[in-house]
Coordinates of N, CA and C and ligand atoms in Angstrom, one line a residue:
M1 N -123.0 -76.8 57.7 CA -122.2 -76.2 56.7 C -122.2 -76.9 55.4
S2 N -121.9 -76.2 54.3 CA -121.8 -76.8 53.0 C -120.3 -76.9 52.7
T3 N -119.9 -78.1 52.2 CA -118.4 -78.2 51.8 C -118.2 -77.5 50.5
P4 N -117.1 -76.7 50.4 CA -116.9 -75.8 49.2 C -116.7 -76.6 47.9
D5 N -116.1 -77.8 47.9 CA -115.9 -78.5 46.7 C -117.1 -79.3 46.3
A6 N -118.1 -79.5 47.2 CA -119.2 -80.3 46.9 C -120.5 -79.6 47.5
P7 N -121.0 -78.6 46.8 CA -122.0 -77.7 47.4 C -123.3 -78.5 47.8
Q8 N -123.5 -79.7 47.3 CA -124.7 -80.4 47.7 C -124.5 -81.2 49.0
V9 N -123.3 -81.2 49.6 CA -123.1 -82.0 50.8 C -123.0 -81.1 52.0
H10 N -123.9 -81.4 53.0 CA -123.9 -80.6 54.2 C -123.3 -81.5 55.3
L11 N -122.1 -81.1 55.7 CA -121.4 -81.8 56.8 C -121.9 -81.3 58.1
I12 N -122.5 -82.2 59.0 CA -123.0 -81.7 60.2 C -121.9 -81.9 61.3
D13 N -121.2 -80.8 61.5 CA -120.0 -80.9 62.3 C -120.2 -80.4 63.8
H14 N -121.4 -80.4 64.2 CA -121.7 -80.0 65.6 C -120.9 -81.0 66.6
P15 N -120.3 -80.4 67.6 CA -119.5 -81.3 68.5 C -120.3 -82.5 69.1
L16 N -121.5 -82.3 69.4 CA -122.3 -83.4 70.0 C -122.5 -84.5 69.0
V17 N -122.7 -84.1 67.7 CA -122.8 -85.1 66.6 C -121.5 -85.9 66.5
Q18 N -120.4 -85.1 66.4 CA -119.1 -85.8 66.2 C -118.7 -86.7 67.3
H19 N -119.0 -86.3 68.6 CA -118.7 -87.1 69.8 C -119.5 -88.4 69.7
K20 N -120.8 -88.3 69.5 CA -121.6 -89.5 69.5 C -121.2 -90.4 68.3
L21 N -120.9 -89.9 67.2 CA -120.4 -90.7 66.1 C -119.2 -91.5 66.4
T22 N -118.2 -90.8 67.1 CA -117.0 -91.5 67.5 C -117.3 -92.7 68.4
L23 N -118.3 -92.5 69.3 CA -118.6 -93.6 70.2 C -119.3 -94.8 69.5
M24 N -120.0 -94.4 68.4 CA -120.7 -95.5 67.6 C -119.7 -96.3 66.8
R25 N -118.7 -95.6 66.4 CA -117.7 -96.3 65.5 C -116.9 -97.4 66.2
K26 N -116.7 -97.2 67.6 CA -115.9 -98.1 68.3 C -116.5 -99.5 68.2
K27 N -115.6 -100.5 67.9 CA -116.1 -101.9 67.7 C -116.7 -102.5 69.0
E28 N -116.3 -101.9 70.1 CA -116.8 -102.5 71.4 C -118.2 -102.0 71.8
A29 N -118.7 -101.0 71.0 CA -120.0 -100.4 71.4 C -121.1 -101.6 71.3
S30 N -121.9 -101.7 72.3 CA -122.9 -102.8 72.3 C -124.0 -102.4 71.4
T31 N -124.9 -103.4 71.0 CA -126.1 -103.1 70.2 C -126.9 -102.0 70.9
N32 N -127.1 -102.2 72.2 CA -127.9 -101.3 73.0 C -127.4 -99.8 72.8
S33 N -126.1 -99.6 73.1 CA -125.6 -98.3 73.0 C -125.5 -97.8 71.6
F34 N -125.2 -98.6 70.6 CA -125.2 -98.2 69.2 C -126.5 -97.7 68.8
R35 N -127.6 -98.4 69.2 CA -128.9 -98.0 68.8 C -129.3 -96.7 69.5
R36 N -128.9 -96.5 70.8 CA -129.3 -95.3 71.6 C -128.6 -94.1 71.0
L37 N -127.3 -94.3 70.6 CA -126.5 -93.2 70.1 C -127.1 -92.8 68.7
L38 N -127.5 -93.8 67.9 CA -128.0 -93.5 66.6 C -129.3 -92.7 66.7
N39 N -130.1 -93.1 67.7 CA -131.3 -92.4 68.0 C -131.0 -90.9 68.4
E40 N -130.1 -90.7 69.3 CA -129.7 -89.3 69.7 C -129.2 -88.5 68.5
L41 N -128.3 -89.2 67.7 CA -127.7 -88.5 66.5 C -128.8 -88.1 65.5
S42 N -129.7 -89.0 65.4 CA -130.8 -88.8 64.4 C -131.6 -87.5 64.8
M43 N -131.8 -87.4 66.1 CA -132.6 -86.2 66.6 C -131.8 -84.9 66.2
L44 N -130.5 -85.0 66.5 CA -129.6 -83.8 66.3 C -129.6 -83.5 64.8
M45 N -129.4 -84.5 64.0 CA -129.3 -84.3 62.5 C -130.7 -83.8 61.9
A46 N -131.8 -84.2 62.6 CA -133.1 -83.7 62.1 C -133.2 -82.2 62.2
Y47 N -132.5 -81.6 63.1 CA -132.5 -80.1 63.2 C -131.9 -79.5 62.0
E48 N -130.8 -80.1 61.5 CA -130.1 -79.5 60.3 C -130.9 -79.8 59.1
V49 N -131.4 -80.9 58.9 CA -132.1 -81.3 57.6 C -133.4 -80.5 57.5
T50 N -134.0 -80.1 58.6 CA -135.3 -79.3 58.5 C -135.1 -77.8 58.7
R51 N -133.8 -77.4 58.7 CA -133.5 -76.0 59.0 C -134.3 -75.0 58.0
D52 N -134.4 -75.4 56.7 CA -135.1 -74.5 55.8 C -136.5 -74.8 55.5
M53 N -137.2 -75.5 56.4 CA -138.6 -75.7 56.2 C -139.4 -74.5 56.1
A54 N -140.4 -74.5 55.2 CA -141.3 -73.3 55.0 C -142.1 -73.0 56.3
M55 N -142.2 -71.7 56.7 CA -143.0 -71.3 57.8 C -144.1 -70.5 57.4
Q56 N -145.1 -70.4 58.3 CA -146.3 -69.5 58.0 C -146.5 -68.7 59.3
D57 N -147.1 -67.5 59.2 CA -147.5 -66.7 60.3 C -148.9 -67.2 60.8
V58 N -149.1 -67.4 62.1 CA -150.4 -67.7 62.6 C -150.7 -66.8 63.8
V59 N -152.0 -66.4 63.9 CA -152.4 -65.6 65.0 C -152.8 -66.5 66.2
I60 N -152.2 -66.3 67.3 CA -152.6 -67.1 68.5 C -152.8 -66.2 69.7
D61 N -153.4 -66.8 70.7 CA -153.6 -66.1 72.0 C -152.7 -66.7 73.0
T62 N -151.8 -65.9 73.6 CA -151.1 -66.4 74.8 C -152.0 -66.1 76.0
P63 N -151.6 -66.5 77.2 CA -152.5 -66.2 78.3 C -152.6 -64.7 78.5
L64 N -151.6 -63.9 77.9 CA -151.6 -62.4 78.2 C -152.0 -61.6 77.0
E65 N -151.7 -62.0 75.7 CA -152.0 -61.2 74.6 C -152.3 -62.1 73.4
T66 N -152.8 -61.4 72.3 CA -152.8 -62.0 71.0 C -151.5 -61.7 70.3
M67 N -151.0 -62.6 69.6 CA -149.7 -62.4 68.8 C -149.7 -63.1 67.5
T68 N -148.8 -62.7 66.6 CA -148.6 -63.4 65.4 C -147.3 -64.2 65.6
A69 N -147.4 -65.5 65.4 CA -146.3 -66.4 65.7 C -146.0 -67.3 64.5
K70 N -144.9 -68.0 64.5 CA -144.5 -68.9 63.4 C -144.9 -70.3 63.6
M71 N -145.3 -71.0 62.5 CA -145.6 -72.4 62.5 C -145.1 -73.0 61.2
I72 N -144.8 -74.3 61.2 CA -144.4 -74.9 59.9 C -145.5 -75.0 59.0
D73 N -145.2 -74.6 57.7 CA -146.3 -74.5 56.7 C -146.3 -75.8 55.8
G74 N -147.4 -76.0 55.2 CA -147.5 -77.0 54.1 C -147.9 -78.4 54.7
K75 N -148.0 -79.3 53.7 CA -148.3 -80.7 54.1 C -147.1 -81.3 54.9
K76 N -147.5 -82.3 55.6 CA -146.5 -83.0 56.5 C -145.3 -83.6 55.7
L77 N -144.1 -83.3 56.3 CA -142.9 -83.9 55.7 C -143.0 -85.4 55.7
V78 N -142.3 -86.1 54.7 CA -142.2 -87.5 54.7 C -140.8 -88.0 54.9
F79 N -140.5 -88.8 55.9 CA -139.2 -89.5 56.0 C -139.4 -90.9 55.3
V80 N -138.5 -91.1 54.4 CA -138.5 -92.4 53.7 C -137.3 -93.2 54.1
S81 N -137.6 -94.4 54.7 CA -136.5 -95.2 55.2 C -136.2 -96.2 54.1
I82 N -134.9 -96.3 53.8 CA -134.4 -97.4 53.0 C -134.2 -98.6 53.9
L83 N -134.9 -99.7 53.6 CA -134.8 -100.9 54.5 C -133.5 -101.6 54.3
R84 N -133.0 -102.1 55.4 CA -133.6 -102.1 56.7 C -132.9 -101.1 57.7
A85 N -131.7 -100.7 57.3 CA -130.9 -99.9 58.3 C -131.5 -98.5 58.4
G86 N -132.2 -98.0 57.4 CA -132.9 -96.7 57.5 C -133.9 -96.6 58.7
N87 N -134.4 -97.8 59.1 CA -135.4 -97.8 60.2 C -134.7 -97.3 61.5
G88 N -133.4 -97.5 61.6 CA -132.6 -97.1 62.8 C -132.6 -95.6 63.0
I89 N -132.9 -94.8 61.9 CA -132.9 -93.4 62.0 C -134.3 -92.8 62.3
L90 N -135.4 -93.7 62.1 CA -136.7 -93.2 62.1 C -137.1 -92.7 63.5
D91 N -136.9 -93.4 64.6 CA -137.3 -93.0 65.9 C -136.8 -91.7 66.3
G92 N -135.5 -91.4 66.0 CA -134.9 -90.1 66.4 C -135.5 -89.0 65.6
V93 N -135.7 -89.1 64.3 CA -136.2 -88.0 63.5 C -137.7 -87.8 63.8
L94 N -138.4 -88.8 64.1 CA -139.8 -88.7 64.4 C -140.1 -88.1 65.8
S95 N -139.1 -88.2 66.7 CA -139.3 -87.6 68.0 C -139.1 -86.1 67.9
V96 N -138.4 -85.6 66.9 CA -138.3 -84.2 66.7 C -139.4 -83.6 65.8
V97 N -139.8 -84.4 64.8 CA -140.9 -84.0 63.9 C -142.0 -85.1 64.0
P98 N -142.8 -85.0 65.1 CA -143.7 -86.1 65.4 C -144.8 -86.2 64.4
G99 N -145.2 -85.1 63.7 CA -146.3 -85.2 62.7 C -145.9 -85.7 61.4
A100 N -144.6 -86.0 61.2 CA -144.2 -86.4 59.8 C -144.8 -87.7 59.4
R101 N -144.9 -87.9 58.1 CA -145.4 -89.2 57.6 C -144.1 -90.1 57.3
V102 N -144.4 -91.4 57.2 CA -143.2 -92.3 56.9 C -143.5 -93.2 55.7
G103 N -142.5 -93.3 54.8 CA -142.5 -94.2 53.7 C -141.4 -95.2 53.9
H104 N -141.6 -96.4 53.3 CA -140.5 -97.4 53.3 C -140.2 -97.9 51.9
I105 N -139.0 -98.1 51.6 CA -138.6 -98.7 50.3 C -137.6 -99.8 50.6
G106 N -137.8 -100.9 50.0 CA -136.9 -102.1 50.1 C -136.3 -102.4 48.7
L107 N -135.0 -102.5 48.7 CA -134.3 -102.8 47.4 C -133.3 -103.9 47.7
Y108 N -133.1 -104.8 46.7 CA -132.0 -105.7 46.8 C -131.2 -105.7 45.5
R109 N -130.0 -106.2 45.6 CA -129.2 -106.2 44.4 C -129.3 -107.5 43.7
D110 N -129.7 -107.5 42.4 CA -129.8 -108.8 41.6 C -128.4 -109.2 41.4
P111 N -128.0 -110.5 41.8 CA -126.6 -110.9 41.7 C -126.2 -111.1 40.3
K112 N -127.1 -111.3 39.3 CA -126.7 -111.4 37.9 C -126.5 -110.0 37.3
T113 N -127.6 -109.2 37.4 CA -127.5 -107.9 36.6 C -126.8 -106.8 37.4
L114 N -126.7 -107.1 38.8 CA -126.2 -106.1 39.7 C -127.1 -104.8 39.8
Q115 N -128.3 -104.9 39.3 CA -129.2 -103.8 39.4 C -130.0 -103.8 40.7
A116 N -130.4 -102.7 41.2 CA -131.2 -102.6 42.4 C -132.6 -103.0 42.0
V117 N -133.2 -104.0 42.7 CA -134.6 -104.5 42.4 C -135.4 -104.1 43.6
E118 N -136.6 -103.5 43.3 CA -137.5 -103.1 44.4 C -138.3 -104.3 44.9
Y119 N -138.4 -104.5 46.2 CA -139.2 -105.6 46.7 C -140.3 -105.0 47.6
Y120 N -140.2 -103.7 48.0 CA -141.2 -103.1 48.9 C -141.3 -101.6 48.6
F121 N -142.5 -101.1 48.5 CA -142.6 -99.6 48.3 C -143.9 -99.2 48.8
K122 N -143.9 -98.4 49.9 CA -145.2 -98.0 50.5 C -145.0 -96.5 51.0
M123 N -145.8 -95.6 50.4 CA -145.7 -94.2 50.6 C -147.0 -93.6 51.1
P124 N -146.9 -92.5 51.8 CA -148.2 -91.8 52.1 C -148.8 -91.3 50.8
K125 N -150.1 -90.7 51.0 CA -150.8 -90.1 49.9 C -150.2 -88.7 49.6
D126 N -150.6 -88.2 48.5 CA -150.3 -86.8 48.1 C -148.8 -86.5 48.1
M127 N -148.0 -87.4 47.6 CA -146.6 -87.2 47.6 C -146.2 -85.9 46.8
E128 N -147.0 -85.6 45.8 CA -146.6 -84.4 45.0 C -146.7 -83.1 45.7
E129 N -147.3 -83.1 46.9 CA -147.4 -81.9 47.7 C -146.4 -82.0 48.9
R130 N -145.6 -82.9 48.9 CA -144.7 -83.1 50.1 C -143.2 -83.0 49.9
D131 N -142.5 -82.6 50.9 CA -141.1 -82.7 50.9 C -140.6 -84.0 51.5
I132 N -139.6 -84.6 50.9 CA -139.1 -85.9 51.4 C -137.7 -85.8 51.9
V133 N -137.5 -86.5 53.0 CA -136.1 -86.8 53.5 C -135.9 -88.3 53.5
V134 N -135.0 -88.8 52.6 CA -134.7 -90.2 52.6 C -133.6 -90.5 53.6
V135 N -133.8 -91.5 54.4 CA -132.9 -91.8 55.5 C -132.3 -93.2 55.3
D136 N -130.9 -93.2 55.5 CA -130.2 -94.5 55.5 C -128.9 -94.2 56.1
P137 N -128.4 -94.9 57.2 CA -127.2 -94.5 57.9 C -126.0 -94.4 57.0
M138 N -125.8 -95.3 56.0 CA -124.6 -95.4 55.2 C -124.8 -95.1 53.8
L139 N -124.2 -94.0 53.2 CA -124.2 -93.8 51.8 C -122.9 -94.3 51.3
A140 N -122.9 -95.6 50.8 CA -121.6 -96.2 50.5 C -121.4 -96.2 49.0
T141 N -121.8 -97.2 48.2 CA -121.7 -97.1 46.8 C -122.6 -96.0 46.2
G142 N -123.7 -95.8 46.9 CA -124.7 -94.8 46.5 C -125.7 -95.4 45.6
N143 N -125.6 -96.7 45.2 CA -126.5 -97.3 44.2 C -127.9 -97.5 44.8
S144 N -128.0 -97.9 46.0 CA -129.4 -98.1 46.5 C -130.1 -96.7 46.7
A145 N -129.3 -95.8 47.2 CA -129.8 -94.4 47.5 C -130.3 -93.8 46.1
A146 N -129.4 -94.0 45.1 CA -129.8 -93.4 43.8 C -131.0 -94.1 43.2
A147 N -131.1 -95.4 43.4 CA -132.3 -96.1 42.8 C -133.5 -95.7 43.6
A148 N -133.4 -95.6 44.9 CA -134.6 -95.2 45.7 C -135.1 -93.8 45.3
I149 N -134.1 -92.9 45.1 CA -134.5 -91.5 44.7 C -135.1 -91.5 43.3
T150 N -134.5 -92.3 42.4 CA -135.1 -92.4 41.0 C -136.6 -92.8 41.1
R151 N -136.8 -93.8 41.9 CA -138.2 -94.2 42.1 C -139.1 -93.2 42.7
L152 N -138.6 -92.5 43.8 CA -139.4 -91.5 44.4 C -139.7 -90.3 43.5
K153 N -138.8 -90.0 42.6 CA -139.0 -88.8 41.7 C -140.2 -89.1 40.8
Q154 N -140.5 -90.4 40.6 CA -141.7 -90.7 39.7 C -143.0 -90.1 40.4
L155 N -142.9 -89.9 41.7 CA -144.1 -89.4 42.4 C -144.1 -87.9 42.5
K156 N -143.2 -87.3 41.9 CA -143.1 -85.8 41.7 C -143.2 -85.0 43.0
P157 N -142.4 -85.4 44.1 CA -142.5 -84.6 45.3 C -142.0 -83.2 45.2
K158 N -142.3 -82.4 46.2 CA -141.8 -81.0 46.1 C -140.3 -80.9 46.2
S159 N -139.7 -81.7 47.0 CA -138.3 -81.7 47.2 C -137.8 -83.1 47.8
I160 N -136.5 -83.4 47.5 CA -136.0 -84.6 48.2 C -134.6 -84.2 48.7
K161 N -134.4 -84.7 50.0 CA -133.0 -84.6 50.6 C -132.6 -86.0 51.0
F162 N -131.3 -86.2 51.3 CA -130.8 -87.5 51.7 C -130.1 -87.3 53.0
L163 N -130.5 -88.0 54.1 CA -129.9 -87.9 55.4 C -129.2 -89.2 55.7
C164 N -127.9 -89.1 56.0 CA -127.1 -90.3 56.4 C -126.2 -90.0 57.6
L165 N -125.6 -91.0 58.1 CA -124.6 -90.8 59.2 C -123.2 -90.7 58.6
L166 N -122.9 -91.5 57.7 CA -121.6 -91.6 57.1 C -121.7 -91.7 55.6
T167 N -120.7 -91.1 54.9 CA -120.6 -91.4 53.5 C -119.1 -91.4 53.1
C168 N -118.8 -91.5 51.8 CA -117.4 -91.5 51.4 C -117.4 -90.9 49.9
P169 N -116.3 -90.6 49.4 CA -116.2 -89.9 48.1 C -117.0 -90.7 47.0
E170 N -117.0 -92.0 47.0 CA -117.6 -92.8 46.0 C -119.1 -92.6 46.0
G171 N -119.7 -92.6 47.2 CA -121.2 -92.5 47.4 C -121.6 -91.1 46.9
I172 N -120.8 -90.1 47.3 CA -121.1 -88.7 46.9 C -121.1 -88.6 45.4
A173 N -120.1 -89.2 44.8 CA -119.9 -89.1 43.3 C -121.1 -89.7 42.6
T174 N -121.6 -90.9 43.1 CA -122.8 -91.5 42.5 C -124.0 -90.6 42.6
M175 N -124.1 -90.0 43.7 CA -125.3 -89.1 43.9 C -125.2 -87.9 43.1
H176 N -124.0 -87.3 43.0 CA -123.8 -86.1 42.2 C -124.0 -86.4 40.7
K177 N -123.7 -87.6 40.3 CA -123.8 -87.9 38.9 C -125.3 -88.1 38.6
L178 N -126.0 -88.9 39.4 CA -127.4 -89.3 39.1 C -128.4 -88.3 39.6
H179 N -128.1 -87.7 40.8 CA -129.1 -86.8 41.4 C -128.4 -85.6 41.9
P180 N -127.9 -84.7 41.1 CA -127.2 -83.6 41.6 C -128.1 -82.6 42.3
D181 N -129.4 -82.7 42.1 CA -130.3 -81.8 42.8 C -130.7 -82.2 44.2
V182 N -130.2 -83.4 44.6 CA -130.5 -83.9 46.0 C -129.4 -83.6 47.0
A183 N -129.7 -82.7 47.9 CA -128.7 -82.4 48.9 C -128.5 -83.6 49.9
I184 N -127.2 -83.8 50.3 CA -126.8 -84.9 51.2 C -126.5 -84.3 52.5
Y185 N -127.1 -84.8 53.6 CA -126.7 -84.3 55.0 C -126.0 -85.5 55.6
T186 N -124.8 -85.3 56.1 CA -124.1 -86.4 56.7 C -123.2 -85.9 57.9
A187 N -122.9 -86.8 58.8 CA -122.1 -86.4 60.0 C -120.6 -86.6 59.6
A188 N -120.3 -87.3 58.6 CA -118.8 -87.5 58.2 C -118.7 -88.0 56.8
I189 N -117.6 -87.6 56.2 CA -117.2 -88.1 54.9 C -115.9 -88.9 55.1
D190 N -116.0 -90.2 55.1 CA -114.9 -91.1 55.4 C -114.0 -91.2 54.2
R191 N -112.8 -92.0 54.3 CA -111.8 -92.0 53.3 C -112.2 -92.6 52.0
Q192 N -112.7 -93.8 52.1 CA -113.0 -94.6 50.9 C -113.9 -95.8 51.1
L193 N -114.2 -96.4 50.0 CA -115.0 -97.6 50.0 C -114.1 -98.8 49.9
S194 N -114.3 -99.9 50.6 CA -113.5 -101.1 50.5 C -113.9 -101.9 49.3
D195 N -113.1 -102.9 48.9 CA -113.5 -103.8 47.7 C -114.8 -104.5 48.0
H196 N -115.2 -104.6 49.3 CA -116.5 -105.3 49.6 C -117.6 -104.3 49.8
G197 N -117.4 -103.0 49.5 CA -118.5 -102.1 49.6 C -118.7 -101.5 51.0
Y198 N -117.7 -101.7 51.8 CA -117.8 -101.1 53.2 C -117.1 -99.7 53.2
I199 N -117.6 -98.8 54.0 CA -117.0 -97.5 54.2 C -115.8 -97.7 55.1
L200 N -114.7 -97.1 54.8 CA -113.5 -97.1 55.6 C -113.1 -95.7 56.1
P201 N -112.8 -95.5 57.3 CA -112.8 -96.5 58.4 C -114.2 -96.9 58.9
G202 N -115.2 -96.1 58.7 CA -116.5 -96.5 58.9 C -116.9 -97.0 60.3
L203 N -118.0 -97.8 60.3 CA -118.4 -98.3 61.6 C -119.0 -99.8 61.4
G204 N -118.6 -100.4 60.3 CA -119.1 -101.8 60.0 C -120.4 -101.8 59.4
D205 N -121.1 -102.9 59.5 CA -122.5 -103.1 58.9 C -123.5 -102.4 59.8
A206 N -124.1 -101.3 59.4 CA -125.0 -100.5 60.2 C -126.2 -101.4 60.6
G207 N -126.8 -102.1 59.7 CA -128.0 -102.9 60.0 C -127.7 -103.9 61.0
D208 N -126.6 -104.6 60.9 CA -126.2 -105.6 61.9 C -126.0 -105.0 63.3
R209 N -125.4 -103.8 63.3 CA -125.1 -103.2 64.6 C -126.4 -102.6 65.2
I210 N -127.3 -102.2 64.4 CA -128.6 -101.6 65.0 C -129.4 -102.8 65.5
F211 N -129.5 -103.9 64.7 CA -130.4 -104.9 65.1 C -129.8 -106.1 65.8
G212 N -128.5 -106.1 66.0 CA -127.8 -107.2 66.7 C -127.8 -108.5 65.9
T213 N -127.7 -108.4 64.6 CA -127.8 -109.6 63.8 C -126.5 -110.2 63.2
Q214 N -125.4 -109.7 63.8 CA -124.1 -110.2 63.3 C -123.9 -111.7 63.5
Ligands
URA1 N1 -123.5 -100.5 54.6 C1 -123.1 -100.6 55.8 O1 -123.8 -101.0 56.7 N2 -121.8 -100.3 56.1 C2 -120.9 -99.9 55.2 O2 -119.8 -99.6 55.6 C3 -121.4 -99.8 53.9 C4 -122.7 -100.1 53.6

């Protein structure tokens, strides 16, 4: 569904998504179960984010008849992971869209200028013919997501969407200000951002919880 006051935000409120998200939020969830739940959630969210993919008619032979059937049209979709937590979403979305291509973008925040600085950028070829889904579990300040999207727009892709697990009003505001054309797909919009840039109530540091690096 699209939220009425923020038409670019698609809240994925399927009961399975909400149930798994609640299990992930619990502080006692182990690294193993956090990662497994993120994988399952990513599969479910992949259905929503790919719902409007272009289709084409193809003629095929079943064992009984020839028929005209539907297949996905166009160049392969690209999932772009914002390092490192975005990688936690890749396995799940790729199990649903196995032919997709994958790009990676790494950004860090310069402590003096507070600007996002790119340290890694590797994309498939022919990006101008492709649709992109940028993945990162947490859309918090929105600064890295916005910087990643600004960089990706230089490649002139056909479209860009953003897929996350959790966001908050601050992250949505940043994206709406800088990239109002990019639809956000999320399982929840939490209350607020803390002074330290964490989503509240949230689920803590997604990267640490995925990789067990706390
Ligand atoms: N990144 C995280 O991993 N968690 C937050 O709450 C915010 C940003």
